[in-house]
Coordinates of C-alpha atoms in Angstrom, one line a residue:
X6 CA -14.5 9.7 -5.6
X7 CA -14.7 6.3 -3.7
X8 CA -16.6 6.0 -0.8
X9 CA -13.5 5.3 1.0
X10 CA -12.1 8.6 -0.3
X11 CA -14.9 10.7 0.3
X12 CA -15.3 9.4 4.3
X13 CA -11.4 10.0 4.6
X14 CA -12.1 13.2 3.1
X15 CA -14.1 14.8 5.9
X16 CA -11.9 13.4 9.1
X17 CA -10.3 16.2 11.0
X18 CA -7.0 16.7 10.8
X19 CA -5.9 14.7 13.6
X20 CA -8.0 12.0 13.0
X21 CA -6.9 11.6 9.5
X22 CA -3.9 11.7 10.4
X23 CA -4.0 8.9 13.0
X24 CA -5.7 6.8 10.2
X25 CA -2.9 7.1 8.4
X26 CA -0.7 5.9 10.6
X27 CA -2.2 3.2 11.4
X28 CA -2.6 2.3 7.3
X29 CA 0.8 2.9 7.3
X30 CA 1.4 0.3 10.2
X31 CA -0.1 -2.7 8.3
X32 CA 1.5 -1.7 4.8
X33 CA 5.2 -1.2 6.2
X34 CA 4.5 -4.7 8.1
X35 CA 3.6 -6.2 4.6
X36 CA 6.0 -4.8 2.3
X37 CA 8.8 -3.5 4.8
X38 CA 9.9 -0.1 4.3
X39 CA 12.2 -0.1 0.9
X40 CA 9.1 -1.6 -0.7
X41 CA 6.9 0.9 0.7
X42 CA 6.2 3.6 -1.6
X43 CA 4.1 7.1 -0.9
X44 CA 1.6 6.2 -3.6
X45 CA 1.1 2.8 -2.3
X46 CA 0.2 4.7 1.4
X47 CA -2.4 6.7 -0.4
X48 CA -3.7 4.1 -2.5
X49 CA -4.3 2.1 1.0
X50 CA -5.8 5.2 2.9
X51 CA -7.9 5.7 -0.1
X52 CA -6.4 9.6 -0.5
X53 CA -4.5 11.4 -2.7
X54 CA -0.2 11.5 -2.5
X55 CA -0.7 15.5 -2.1
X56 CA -3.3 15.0 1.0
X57 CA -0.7 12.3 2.8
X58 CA 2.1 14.9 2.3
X59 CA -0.1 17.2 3.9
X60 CA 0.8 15.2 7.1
X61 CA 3.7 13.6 6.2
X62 CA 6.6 15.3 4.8
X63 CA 8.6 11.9 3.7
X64 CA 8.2 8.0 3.9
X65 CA 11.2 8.5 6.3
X66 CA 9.1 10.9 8.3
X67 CA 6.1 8.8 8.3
X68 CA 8.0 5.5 9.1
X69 CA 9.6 7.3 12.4
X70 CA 6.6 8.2 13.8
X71 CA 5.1 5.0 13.4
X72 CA 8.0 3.3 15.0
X73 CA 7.7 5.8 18.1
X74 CA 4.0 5.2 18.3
X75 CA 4.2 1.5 18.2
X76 CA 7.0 1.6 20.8
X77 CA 4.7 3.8 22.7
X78 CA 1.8 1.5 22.7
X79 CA 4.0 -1.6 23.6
X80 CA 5.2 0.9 26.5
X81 CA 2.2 1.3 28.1
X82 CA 1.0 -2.1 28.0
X83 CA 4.0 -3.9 30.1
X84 CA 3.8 -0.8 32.2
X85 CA 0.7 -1.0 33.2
X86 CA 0.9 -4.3 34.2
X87 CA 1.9 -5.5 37.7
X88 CA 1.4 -9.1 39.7
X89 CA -0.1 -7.2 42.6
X90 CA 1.4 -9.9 44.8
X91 CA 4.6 -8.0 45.8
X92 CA 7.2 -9.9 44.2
X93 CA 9.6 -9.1 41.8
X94 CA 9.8 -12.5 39.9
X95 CA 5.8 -12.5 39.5
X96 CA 5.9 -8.8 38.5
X97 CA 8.4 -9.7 35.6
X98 CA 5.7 -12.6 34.3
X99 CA 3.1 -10.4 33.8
X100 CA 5.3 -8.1 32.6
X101 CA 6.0 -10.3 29.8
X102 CA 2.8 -11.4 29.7
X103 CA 1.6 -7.9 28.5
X104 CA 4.8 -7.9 26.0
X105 CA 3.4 -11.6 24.5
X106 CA 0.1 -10.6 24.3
X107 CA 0.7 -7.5 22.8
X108 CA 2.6 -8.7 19.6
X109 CA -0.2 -11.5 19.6
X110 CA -2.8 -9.2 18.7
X111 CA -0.7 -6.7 16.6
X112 CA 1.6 -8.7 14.6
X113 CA 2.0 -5.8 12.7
X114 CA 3.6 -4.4 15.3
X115 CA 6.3 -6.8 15.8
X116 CA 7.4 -6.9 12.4
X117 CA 7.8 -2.8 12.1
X118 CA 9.2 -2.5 15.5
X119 CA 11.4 -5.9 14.9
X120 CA 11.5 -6.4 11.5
X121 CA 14.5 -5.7 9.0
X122 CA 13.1 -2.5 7.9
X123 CA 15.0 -0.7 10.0
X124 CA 18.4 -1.5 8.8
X125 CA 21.2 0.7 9.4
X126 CA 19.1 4.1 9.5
X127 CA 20.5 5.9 13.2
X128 CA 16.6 7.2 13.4
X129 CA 14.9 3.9 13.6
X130 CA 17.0 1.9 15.1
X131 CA 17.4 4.8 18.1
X132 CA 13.6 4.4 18.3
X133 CA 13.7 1.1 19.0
X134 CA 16.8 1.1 21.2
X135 CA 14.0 3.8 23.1
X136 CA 11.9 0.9 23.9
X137 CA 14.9 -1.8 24.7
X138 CA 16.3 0.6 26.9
X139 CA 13.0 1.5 28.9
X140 CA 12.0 -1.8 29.3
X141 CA 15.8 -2.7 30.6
X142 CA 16.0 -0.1 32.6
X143 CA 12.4 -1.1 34.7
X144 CA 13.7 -4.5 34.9
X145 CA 17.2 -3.0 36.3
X146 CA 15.4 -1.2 39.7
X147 CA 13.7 -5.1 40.3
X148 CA 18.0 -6.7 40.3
X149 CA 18.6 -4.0 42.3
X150 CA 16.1 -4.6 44.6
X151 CA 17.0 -8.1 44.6
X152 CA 20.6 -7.5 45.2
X153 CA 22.0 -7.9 42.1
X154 CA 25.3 -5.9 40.8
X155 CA 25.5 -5.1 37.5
X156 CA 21.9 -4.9 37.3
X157 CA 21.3 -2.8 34.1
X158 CA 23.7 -5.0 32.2
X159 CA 22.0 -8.2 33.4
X160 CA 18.5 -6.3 32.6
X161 CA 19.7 -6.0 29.0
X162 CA 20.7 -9.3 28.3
X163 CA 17.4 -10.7 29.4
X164 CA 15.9 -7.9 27.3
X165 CA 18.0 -9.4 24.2
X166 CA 16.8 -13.0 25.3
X167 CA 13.0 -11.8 25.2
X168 CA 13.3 -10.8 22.1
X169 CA 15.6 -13.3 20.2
X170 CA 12.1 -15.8 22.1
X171 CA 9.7 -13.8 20.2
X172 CA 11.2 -13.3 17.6
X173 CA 11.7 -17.8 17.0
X174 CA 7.8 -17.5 18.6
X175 CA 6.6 -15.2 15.5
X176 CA 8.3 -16.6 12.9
X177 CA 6.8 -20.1 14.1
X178 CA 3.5 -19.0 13.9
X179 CA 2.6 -18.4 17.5
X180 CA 2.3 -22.3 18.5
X181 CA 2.6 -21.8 22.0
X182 CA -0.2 -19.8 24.0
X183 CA 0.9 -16.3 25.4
X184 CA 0.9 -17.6 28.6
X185 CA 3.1 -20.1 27.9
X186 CA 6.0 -18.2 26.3
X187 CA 5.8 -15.6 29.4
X188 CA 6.4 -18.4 31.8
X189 CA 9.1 -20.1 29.7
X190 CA 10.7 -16.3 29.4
X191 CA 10.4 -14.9 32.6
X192 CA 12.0 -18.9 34.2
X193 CA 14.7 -18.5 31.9
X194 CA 15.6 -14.8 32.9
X195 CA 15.0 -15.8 36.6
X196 CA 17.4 -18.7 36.7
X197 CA 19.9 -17.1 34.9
X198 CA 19.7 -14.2 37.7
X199 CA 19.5 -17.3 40.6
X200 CA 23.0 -18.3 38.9
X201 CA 24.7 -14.8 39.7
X202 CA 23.6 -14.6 42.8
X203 CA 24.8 -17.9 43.5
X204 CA 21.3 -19.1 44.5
X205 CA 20.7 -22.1 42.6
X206 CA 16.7 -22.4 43.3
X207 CA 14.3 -22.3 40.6
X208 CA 12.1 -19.7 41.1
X209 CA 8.0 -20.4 40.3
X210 CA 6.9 -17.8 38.8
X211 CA 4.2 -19.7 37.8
X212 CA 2.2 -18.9 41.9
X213 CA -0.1 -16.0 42.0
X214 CA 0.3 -15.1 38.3
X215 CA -3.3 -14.8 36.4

């Protein structure tokens, strides 16, 4: 028994269990899902296939429930995030600020959550229409504050354009700083929303954002 196997060994239950999660996080990211297999989980966690069925009864069921912890995680961190300086524009940079950062220091995370792994499968992609959707919908109560009609289809599409940004932003390896692509995204949403308002100011939303 390896070290490895023998520490993993003793972990309660729920511990283990987060452990393998978060194995299974950084092997779906690096071989995708199909590629995936049960025995290369265990081989990573350093258990046997019986113990990881134990807490898992399928790859499907173990891909799922990293896919809803992940969107979890990235979540919190945009909600917890607020410009403290009252105004919606600012409020939506550090939003994306927290979004940036957040696939910055857990790549992994972007390519499960993004990546192609989740195909046609209703179960994934519903998971990550969770996340779209919450995020959307947040941005929809600042439109409506702002006087916008329409505001959780315009929150969508600025959603979509976040993403299609990180996604270019990942696969070019990250050359611009966090800060950076959160300015550029949250400009670009903001004078798209000037534009159907028929306000054709540039918003900063660049002042009072740390």
């Amino acid at each position: 028994m390896t070290g490895t196997t023998a520490s993993s060994s003793r972990l309660p239950a729920n511990e283990r269990r987060q452990q393998l999660l978060c194995v299974a996080l950084q092997v779906f990211a690096r071989l995708g899902y199909h590629e995936t297999s049960m025995n290369a989980l265990a081989s990573e966690a350093g258990i046997t296939k019986p113990v990881l069925y134990q807490h898992f009864a399928s790859k499907h069921d173990l891909f799922k429930e990293v896919l809803a912890q992940t969107g979890d995680r990235l979540l919190m961190a945009i909600s917890e995030q607020t410009s403290g300086n009252g105004t919606h524009q600012h409020d939506l940079k550090t939003r994306f600020l927290a979004y940036y950062r957040f696939f910055d220091q857990s790549p992994d995370a972007y390519a499960v959550l993004y990546g192609a792994s989740l195909g046609n499968d209703p179960e994934f992609r519903h998971d990550r229409k969770r996340v779209q959707d919450a995020f959307a919908e947040w941005l929809a109560r600042q439109i409506k504050a702002d006087d916008h009609g329409d505001a959780l289809a315009i929150a969508a599409g600025v959603i979509g354009i976040a993403e299609g940004m990180s996604r270019h932003w990942m696969e070019e390896g990250r050359c611009r700083s966090v800060d950076e692509m959160a300015t550029l995204t949250a400009e670009f949403a903001w004078s798209g929303l000037d534009r159907s308002s028929g306000d054709g100011s540039r918003r900063d939303v660049n002042r009072g954002v740390g």
